[in-house]
PDB file of C-alpha atoms in Angstrom:
ATOM      1  CA  GLY R  28      48.791  -3.681  32.033  1.00 76.00           C
ATOM      2  CA  GLN R  29      46.016  -1.835  33.743  1.00 80.00           C
ATOM      3  CA  GLN R  30      44.219   0.733  31.615  1.00 90.00           C
ATOM      4  CA  VAL R  31      41.799   3.409  32.719  1.00 94.00           C
ATOM      5  CA  MET R  32      39.528   4.993  30.136  1.00 95.00           C
ATOM      6  CA  GLN R  33      37.633   8.195  30.762  1.00 97.00           C
ATOM      7  CA  ILE R  34      34.876   9.845  28.755  1.00 96.00           C
ATOM      8  CA  PRO R  35      34.035  12.315  27.472  1.00 97.00           C
ATOM      9  CA  GLN R  36      37.291  14.020  26.555  1.00 95.00           C
ATOM     10  CA  TYR R  37      35.657  17.460  26.483  1.00 96.00           C
ATOM     11  CA  GLN R  38      32.455  18.844  27.918  1.00 97.00           C
ATOM     12  CA  HIS R  39      31.145  22.346  27.362  1.00 97.00           C
ATOM     13  CA  VAL R  40      28.202  23.395  29.509  1.00 97.00           C
ATOM     14  CA  GLN R  41      26.283  26.520  30.324  1.00 97.00           C
ATOM     15  CA  GLU R  42      26.543  27.671  33.898  1.00 97.00           C
ATOM     16  CA  GLY R  43      23.851  25.930  35.892  1.00 97.00           C
ATOM     17  CA  GLU R  44      23.810  22.762  33.790  1.00 97.00           C
ATOM     18  CA  ASP R  45      24.897  19.433  35.182  1.00 98.00           C
ATOM     19  CA  PHE R  46      28.078  17.586  34.198  1.00 97.00           C
ATOM     20  CA  THR R  47      29.129  13.944  34.393  1.00 98.00           C
ATOM     21  CA  THR R  48      32.386  12.181  33.584  1.00 98.00           C
ATOM     22  CA  TYR R  49      32.785   8.414  33.479  1.00 98.00           C
ATOM     23  CA  CYS R  50      35.740   6.212  34.180  1.00 97.00           C
ATOM     24  CA  ASN R  51      36.287   2.533  33.317  1.00 97.00           C
ATOM     25  CA  SER R  52      39.149   0.296  34.311  1.00 95.00           C
ATOM     26  CA  SER R  53      40.307  -2.831  32.504  1.00 92.00           C
ATOM     27  CA  THR R  54      40.915  -4.505  35.882  1.00 91.00           C
ATOM     28  CA  THR R  55      39.328  -4.471  39.330  1.00 92.00           C
ATOM     29  CA  LEU R  56      40.601  -1.604  41.429  1.00 90.00           C
ATOM     30  CA  SER R  57      41.345  -1.518  45.148  1.00 87.00           C
ATOM     31  CA  ASN R  58      40.311   2.102  45.102  1.00 88.00           C
ATOM     32  CA  ILE R  59      39.738   4.984  42.770  1.00 93.00           C
ATOM     33  CA  GLN R  60      40.747   8.575  43.289  1.00 93.00           C
ATOM     34  CA  TRP R  61      39.531  11.714  41.595  1.00 96.00           C
ATOM     35  CA  TYR R  62      41.657  14.766  40.944  1.00 95.00           C
ATOM     36  CA  LYS R  63      40.994  18.210  39.519  1.00 96.00           C
ATOM     37  CA  GLN R  64      43.619  20.082  37.558  1.00 93.00           C
ATOM     38  CA  ARG R  65      43.182  23.741  36.738  1.00 93.00           C
ATOM     39  CA  PRO R  66      44.871  25.028  33.566  1.00 88.00           C
ATOM     40  CA  GLY R  67      48.599  25.315  34.271  1.00 85.00           C
ATOM     41  CA  GLY R  68      48.167  23.695  37.657  1.00 88.00           C
ATOM     42  CA  HIS R  69      48.839  20.376  39.261  1.00 89.00           C
ATOM     43  CA  PRO R  70      46.402  17.575  40.124  1.00 91.00           C
ATOM     44  CA  VAL R  71      44.548  18.322  43.340  1.00 92.00           C
ATOM     45  CA  PHE R  72      43.013  15.423  45.213  1.00 91.00           C
ATOM     46  CA  LEU R  73      39.240  15.501  45.452  1.00 95.00           C
ATOM     47  CA  ILE R  74      38.173  12.168  46.890  1.00 94.00           C
ATOM     48  CA  GLN R  75      38.924   8.478  47.242  1.00 92.00           C
ATOM     49  CA  LEU R  76      36.391   5.670  46.866  1.00 93.00           C
ATOM     50  CA  VAL R  77      37.202   2.280  48.329  1.00 91.00           C
ATOM     51  CA  LYS R  78      34.066   0.199  48.768  1.00 93.00           C
ATOM     52  CA  SER R  79      32.022  -1.486  46.093  1.00 95.00           C
ATOM     53  CA  GLY R  80      28.956   0.633  45.277  1.00 96.00           C
ATOM     54  CA  GLU R  81      30.211   3.534  47.372  1.00 96.00           C
ATOM     55  CA  VAL R  82      28.673   6.965  46.856  1.00 98.00           C
ATOM     56  CA  LYS R  83      30.214  10.099  48.301  1.00 97.00           C
ATOM     57  CA  LYS R  84      29.102  13.707  48.062  1.00 97.00           C
ATOM     58  CA  GLN R  85      31.015  16.925  48.345  1.00 96.00           C
ATOM     59  CA  LYS R  86      28.586  19.835  48.078  1.00 96.00           C
ATOM     60  CA  ARG R  87      27.537  19.777  44.391  1.00 97.00           C
ATOM     61  CA  LEU R  88      29.862  16.871  43.491  1.00 98.00           C
ATOM     62  CA  THR R  89      28.694  13.258  43.677  1.00 98.00           C
ATOM     63  CA  PHE R  90      31.158  10.394  43.224  1.00 98.00           C
ATOM     64  CA  GLN R  91      30.203   6.771  42.634  1.00 98.00           C
ATOM     65  CA  PHE R  92      32.211   3.555  42.579  1.00 97.00           C
ATOM     66  CA  GLY R  93      30.702   0.656  40.679  1.00 96.00           C
ATOM     67  CA  GLU R  94      29.664  -2.614  42.240  1.00 95.00           C
ATOM     68  CA  ALA R  95      32.414  -4.475  40.420  1.00 95.00           C
ATOM     69  CA  LYS R  96      34.980  -1.809  41.383  1.00 94.00           C
ATOM     70  CA  LYS R  97      35.860  -1.282  37.740  1.00 95.00           C
ATOM     71  CA  ASN R  98      34.000   1.910  36.979  1.00 96.00           C
ATOM     72  CA  SER R  99      33.305   5.248  38.573  1.00 98.00           C
ATOM     73  CA  SER R 100      31.619   8.523  37.853  1.00 98.00           C
ATOM     74  CA  LEU R 101      31.742  12.120  38.950  1.00 98.00           C
ATOM     75  CA  HIS R 102      28.600  14.220  38.672  1.00 98.00           C
ATOM     76  CA  ILE R 103      28.488  17.965  39.239  1.00 98.00           C
ATOM     77  CA  THR R 104      25.090  19.532  39.806  1.00 98.00           C
ATOM     78  CA  ALA R 105      24.462  23.099  38.653  1.00 98.00           C
ATOM     79  CA  THR R 106      27.954  23.877  37.390  1.00 97.00           C
ATOM     80  CA  GLN R 107      29.636  27.162  38.202  1.00 97.00           C
ATOM     81  CA  THR R 108      32.473  28.917  36.396  1.00 96.00           C
ATOM     82  CA  THR R 109      34.782  27.909  39.237  1.00 95.00           C
ATOM     83  CA  ASP R 110      34.281  24.269  38.219  1.00 97.00           C
ATOM     84  CA  VAL R 111      36.361  24.676  35.044  1.00 97.00           C
ATOM     85  CA  GLY R 112      39.359  22.423  34.750  1.00 96.00           C
ATOM     86  CA  THR R 113      40.286  18.881  33.881  1.00 95.00           C
ATOM     87  CA  TYR R 114      38.864  16.092  36.012  1.00 97.00           C
ATOM     88  CA  PHE R 115      40.941  12.937  36.206  1.00 96.00           C
ATOM     89  CA  CYS R 116      40.098   9.605  37.679  1.00 96.00           C
ATOM     90  CA  ALA R 117      43.033   7.506  38.843  1.00 94.00           C
ATOM     91  CA  GLY R 118      42.839   3.861  39.688  1.00 92.00           C
ATOM     92  CA  LEU R 119      44.874   2.099  42.308  1.00 86.00           C
ATOM     93  CA  GLY R 120      45.507  -1.588  41.658  1.00 74.00           C
ATOM     94  CA  GLY R 121      45.649  -4.082  44.483  1.00 64.00           C
ATOM     95  CA  THR R 122      49.216  -5.265  44.158  1.00 63.00           C
ATOM     96  CA  SER R 123      51.307  -2.162  43.655  1.00 63.00           C
ATOM     97  CA  TYR R 124      53.009   0.301  45.947  1.00 73.00           C
ATOM     98  CA  GLY R 125      50.432   2.910  45.149  1.00 79.00           C
ATOM     99  CA  LYS R 126      50.970   3.410  41.436  1.00 87.00           C
ATOM    100  CA  LEU R 127      48.073   5.466  40.148  1.00 90.00           C
ATOM    101  CA  THR R 128      46.872   4.839  36.619  1.00 93.00           C
ATOM    102  CA  PHE R 129      45.208   7.986  35.370  1.00 94.00           C
ATOM    103  CA  GLY R 130      42.401   8.296  32.880  1.00 96.00           C
ATOM    104  CA  GLN R 131      42.761  10.731  30.011  1.00 95.00           C
ATOM    105  CA  GLY R 132      40.746  13.350  31.862  1.00 95.00           C
ATOM    106  CA  THR R 133      37.643  15.325  30.966  1.00 97.00           C
ATOM    107  CA  ILE R 134      38.171  18.983  30.200  1.00 96.00           C
ATOM    108  CA  LEU R 135      35.200  20.941  31.510  1.00 97.00           C
ATOM    109  CA  THR R 136      34.440  24.437  30.311  1.00 97.00           C
ATOM    110  CA  VAL R 137      31.569  26.392  31.785  1.00 97.00           C
ATOM    111  CA  HIS R 138      30.069  29.282  29.861  1.00 95.00           C
ATOM    112  CA  PRO R 139      28.556  32.045  32.013  1.00 91.00           C
TER     113      PRO R 139
ATOM    114  CA  GLU L  23      48.733  22.634  55.613  1.00 76.00           C
ATOM    115  CA  PRO L  24      51.864  20.695  54.603  1.00 81.00           C
ATOM    116  CA  GLU L  25      52.536  20.432  50.911  1.00 91.00           C
ATOM    117  CA  VAL L  26      54.898  18.896  48.406  1.00 95.00           C
ATOM    118  CA  THR L  27      57.339  21.382  46.909  1.00 96.00           C
ATOM    119  CA  GLN L  28      59.326  21.100  43.697  1.00 97.00           C
ATOM    120  CA  THR L  29      62.227  23.014  42.209  1.00 97.00           C
ATOM    121  CA  PRO L  30      62.818  24.432  39.725  1.00 97.00           C
ATOM    122  CA  SER L  31      59.394  25.387  38.427  1.00 96.00           C
ATOM    123  CA  HIS L  32      60.774  25.565  34.871  1.00 96.00           C
ATOM    124  CA  GLN L  33      63.873  24.055  33.312  1.00 97.00           C
ATOM    125  CA  VAL L  34      65.132  24.543  29.789  1.00 97.00           C
ATOM    126  CA  THR L  35      67.956  22.295  28.643  1.00 97.00           C
ATOM    127  CA  GLN L  36      69.754  21.182  25.509  1.00 97.00           C
ATOM    128  CA  MET L  37      69.235  17.686  24.175  1.00 97.00           C
ATOM    129  CA  GLY L  38      71.818  15.322  25.653  1.00 97.00           C
ATOM    130  CA  GLN L  39      72.288  17.305  28.849  1.00 97.00           C
ATOM    131  CA  GLU L  40      71.619  15.952  32.297  1.00 97.00           C
ATOM    132  CA  VAL L  41      68.890  17.445  34.454  1.00 98.00           C
ATOM    133  CA  ILE L  42      67.995  16.930  38.085  1.00 97.00           C
ATOM    134  CA  LEU L  43      64.506  17.693  39.288  1.00 98.00           C
ATOM    135  CA  ARG L  44      64.051  18.177  42.993  1.00 97.00           C
ATOM    136  CA  CYS L  45      61.169  17.497  45.308  1.00 97.00           C
ATOM    137  CA  VAL L  46      60.568  17.844  49.013  1.00 97.00           C
ATOM    138  CA  PRO L  47      57.750  15.478  49.982  1.00 96.00           C
ATOM    139  CA  ILE L  48      55.515  15.994  52.990  1.00 93.00           C
ATOM    140  CA  SER L  49      57.643  15.280  56.024  1.00 90.00           C
ATOM    141  CA  ASN L  50      55.910  12.234  57.554  1.00 88.00           C
ATOM    142  CA  HIS L  51      55.192  10.534  54.247  1.00 91.00           C
ATOM    143  CA  LEU L  52      56.834   7.254  53.386  1.00 90.00           C
ATOM    144  CA  TYR L  53      55.990   6.638  49.729  1.00 92.00           C
ATOM    145  CA  PHE L  54      57.251   8.858  46.938  1.00 95.00           C
ATOM    146  CA  TYR L  55      56.405   9.053  43.267  1.00 96.00           C
ATOM    147  CA  TRP L  56      57.308  10.736  40.039  1.00 97.00           C
ATOM    148  CA  TYR L  57      54.738  11.216  37.311  1.00 97.00           C
ATOM    149  CA  ARG L  58      54.928  13.137  34.082  1.00 96.00           C
ATOM    150  CA  GLN L  59      52.381  14.855  31.903  1.00 94.00           C
ATOM    151  CA  ILE L  60      53.144  15.677  28.294  1.00 94.00           C
ATOM    152  CA  LEU L  61      51.286  18.826  27.258  1.00 90.00           C
ATOM    153  CA  GLY L  62      47.621  18.098  26.675  1.00 85.00           C
ATOM    154  CA  GLN L  63      47.893  14.467  27.702  1.00 88.00           C
ATOM    155  CA  LYS L  64      47.154  12.431  30.790  1.00 90.00           C
ATOM    156  CA  VAL L  65      49.337  12.032  33.832  1.00 93.00           C
ATOM    157  CA  GLU L  66      51.651   9.007  33.508  1.00 95.00           C
ATOM    158  CA  PHE L  67      53.321   7.072  36.289  1.00 95.00           C
ATOM    159  CA  LEU L  68      57.119   6.900  36.166  1.00 97.00           C
ATOM    160  CA  VAL L  69      58.349   5.405  39.411  1.00 96.00           C
ATOM    161  CA  SER L  70      57.510   4.725  43.040  1.00 94.00           C
ATOM    162  CA  PHE L  71      60.043   4.737  45.864  1.00 94.00           C
ATOM    163  CA  TYR L  72      59.739   3.277  49.324  1.00 91.00           C
ATOM    164  CA  ASN L  73      62.219   2.342  52.023  1.00 89.00           C
ATOM    165  CA  ASN L  74      65.093   3.819  50.029  1.00 91.00           C
ATOM    166  CA  GLU L  75      64.553   1.760  46.944  1.00 92.00           C
ATOM    167  CA  ILE L  76      62.474   1.714  43.788  1.00 94.00           C
ATOM    168  CA  SER L  77      59.339  -0.334  44.392  1.00 91.00           C
ATOM    169  CA  GLU L  78      57.838  -0.068  40.925  1.00 91.00           C
ATOM    170  CA  LYS L  79      58.666   1.619  37.630  1.00 93.00           C
ATOM    171  CA  SER L  80      56.995   2.031  34.280  1.00 93.00           C
ATOM    172  CA  GLU L  81      58.382   1.273  30.855  1.00 92.00           C
ATOM    173  CA  ILE L  82      59.026   4.996  30.434  1.00 93.00           C
ATOM    174  CA  PHE L  83      61.528   4.861  33.299  1.00 95.00           C
ATOM    175  CA  ASP L  84      64.471   3.475  31.347  1.00 93.00           C
ATOM    176  CA  ASP L  85      68.204   3.536  32.079  1.00 94.00           C
ATOM    177  CA  GLN L  86      68.337   7.273  31.443  1.00 95.00           C
ATOM    178  CA  PHE L  87      66.250   7.905  34.550  1.00 97.00           C
ATOM    179  CA  SER L  88      67.238   7.499  38.158  1.00 97.00           C
ATOM    180  CA  VAL L  89      65.831   8.543  41.505  1.00 97.00           C
ATOM    181  CA  GLU L  90      67.470   9.238  44.786  1.00 94.00           C
ATOM    182  CA  ARG L  91      66.622  10.288  48.301  1.00 92.00           C
ATOM    183  CA  PRO L  92      69.991  11.711  49.285  1.00 85.00           C
ATOM    184  CA  ASP L  93      68.919  12.927  52.721  1.00 86.00           C
ATOM    185  CA  GLY L  94      65.838  12.840  54.909  1.00 77.00           C
ATOM    186  CA  SER L  95      63.930  15.445  52.977  1.00 86.00           C
ATOM    187  CA  ASN L  96      64.790  15.619  49.275  1.00 93.00           C
ATOM    188  CA  PHE L  97      63.667  13.242  46.528  1.00 96.00           C
ATOM    189  CA  THR L  98      65.279  13.736  43.137  1.00 97.00           C
ATOM    190  CA  LEU L  99      64.686  12.589  39.583  1.00 98.00           C
ATOM    191  CA  LYS L 100      67.711  12.599  37.287  1.00 97.00           C
ATOM    192  CA  ILE L 101      67.533  12.327  33.528  1.00 97.00           C
ATOM    193  CA  ARG L 102      71.021  11.474  32.356  1.00 96.00           C
ATOM    194  CA  SER L 103      70.871  12.460  28.691  1.00 95.00           C
ATOM    195  CA  THR L 104      67.706  14.309  27.837  1.00 97.00           C
ATOM    196  CA  LYS L 105      65.776  13.720  24.632  1.00 96.00           C
ATOM    197  CA  LEU L 106      63.281  15.989  22.927  1.00 97.00           C
ATOM    198  CA  GLU L 107      60.472  13.648  23.952  1.00 96.00           C
ATOM    199  CA  ASP L 108      61.345  14.150  27.635  1.00 97.00           C
ATOM    200  CA  SER L 109      59.750  17.592  27.430  1.00 97.00           C
ATOM    201  CA  ALA L 110      56.840  17.466  29.860  1.00 97.00           C
ATOM    202  CA  MET L 111      55.595  18.570  33.238  1.00 96.00           C
ATOM    203  CA  TYR L 112      57.084  16.359  35.937  1.00 97.00           C
ATOM    204  CA  PHE L 113      55.109  15.927  39.134  1.00 96.00           C
ATOM    205  CA  CYS L 114      56.382  14.589  42.397  1.00 97.00           C
ATOM    206  CA  ALA L 115      53.851  13.048  44.789  1.00 95.00           C
ATOM    207  CA  SER L 116      53.943  11.510  48.212  1.00 93.00           C
ATOM    208  CA  LYS L 117      51.648   9.613  50.522  1.00 90.00           C
ATOM    209  CA  ARG L 118      51.674   8.602  54.154  1.00 87.00           C
ATOM    210  CA  GLY L 119      51.141   4.834  54.051  1.00 80.00           C
ATOM    211  CA  ARG L 120      49.189   1.914  52.649  1.00 70.00           C
ATOM    212  CA  THR L 121      46.083   1.713  54.779  1.00 67.00           C
ATOM    213  CA  SER L 122      43.007   3.082  53.067  1.00 59.00           C
ATOM    214  CA  HIS L 123      42.996   6.418  54.874  1.00 59.00           C
ATOM    215  CA  GLN L 124      46.648   6.955  54.039  1.00 61.00           C
ATOM    216  CA  GLU L 125      46.386   6.296  50.322  1.00 75.00           C
ATOM    217  CA  THR L 126      45.864   9.883  49.190  1.00 84.00           C
ATOM    218  CA  GLN L 127      48.721  11.046  47.028  1.00 88.00           C
ATOM    219  CA  TYR L 128      49.583  14.714  47.309  1.00 91.00           C
ATOM    220  CA  PHE L 129      51.071  16.267  44.211  1.00 93.00           C
ATOM    221  CA  GLY L 130      53.639  19.012  44.003  1.00 95.00           C
ATOM    222  CA  PRO L 131      53.229  21.977  41.651  1.00 94.00           C
ATOM    223  CA  GLY L 132      55.431  20.378  39.008  1.00 95.00           C
ATOM    224  CA  THR L 133      58.563  21.202  37.043  1.00 97.00           C
ATOM    225  CA  ARG L 134      58.055  22.088  33.412  1.00 96.00           C
ATOM    226  CA  LEU L 135      60.974  20.636  31.464  1.00 98.00           C
ATOM    227  CA  LEU L 136      61.675  21.808  27.943  1.00 97.00           C
ATOM    228  CA  VAL L 137      64.350  20.011  25.953  1.00 97.00           C
ATOM    229  CA  LEU L 138      65.630  21.899  22.891  1.00 96.00           C
TER     230      LEU L 138
END
């Protein structure tokens, strides 16, 4: 079945440093979604990428979808302590009723 | 802003007991999901539900699990005879449709299930 791998598992940064997490799918995706989960919280939708090579920005966050629609990345510029949490990518296959296959997540800690 | 709600927030049960987890999806959404997250692990798909029937389920969703939409608002997950390994956070999610702008799944706050 479809597998989504995400690296790194953990990332510790100093406030102001940049952060990137990478996601790879074993199969071509119809779209990829990114979620943020705060400790003890639930996944909160950040963004959806649909088109091959798509790049979207949300303030300090930049999301990319690979040309082959099998990989994606999330880059945060100049991290802040409010960025802490686990960032998950979730792939949507083309033939399902919306089943999301989540990556393992990257736990981001930001030291002030 | 509309949101998905879940009750209870926490449930403690004895092994072998039945539990029912409840969800109220966003009112104009048509697709409903249950996911679970074992502590410290990734979110795993359990089941999707559309048009009053299961549309897809994972290998985790065995005969001990069932889902129901008993009325126009509630969506429930029943675990018939709980096992220790069912301890996890269970998330309900819903989405509006299948066109690209309707694909966003909105997650509820979760029910933390502990099986003793």
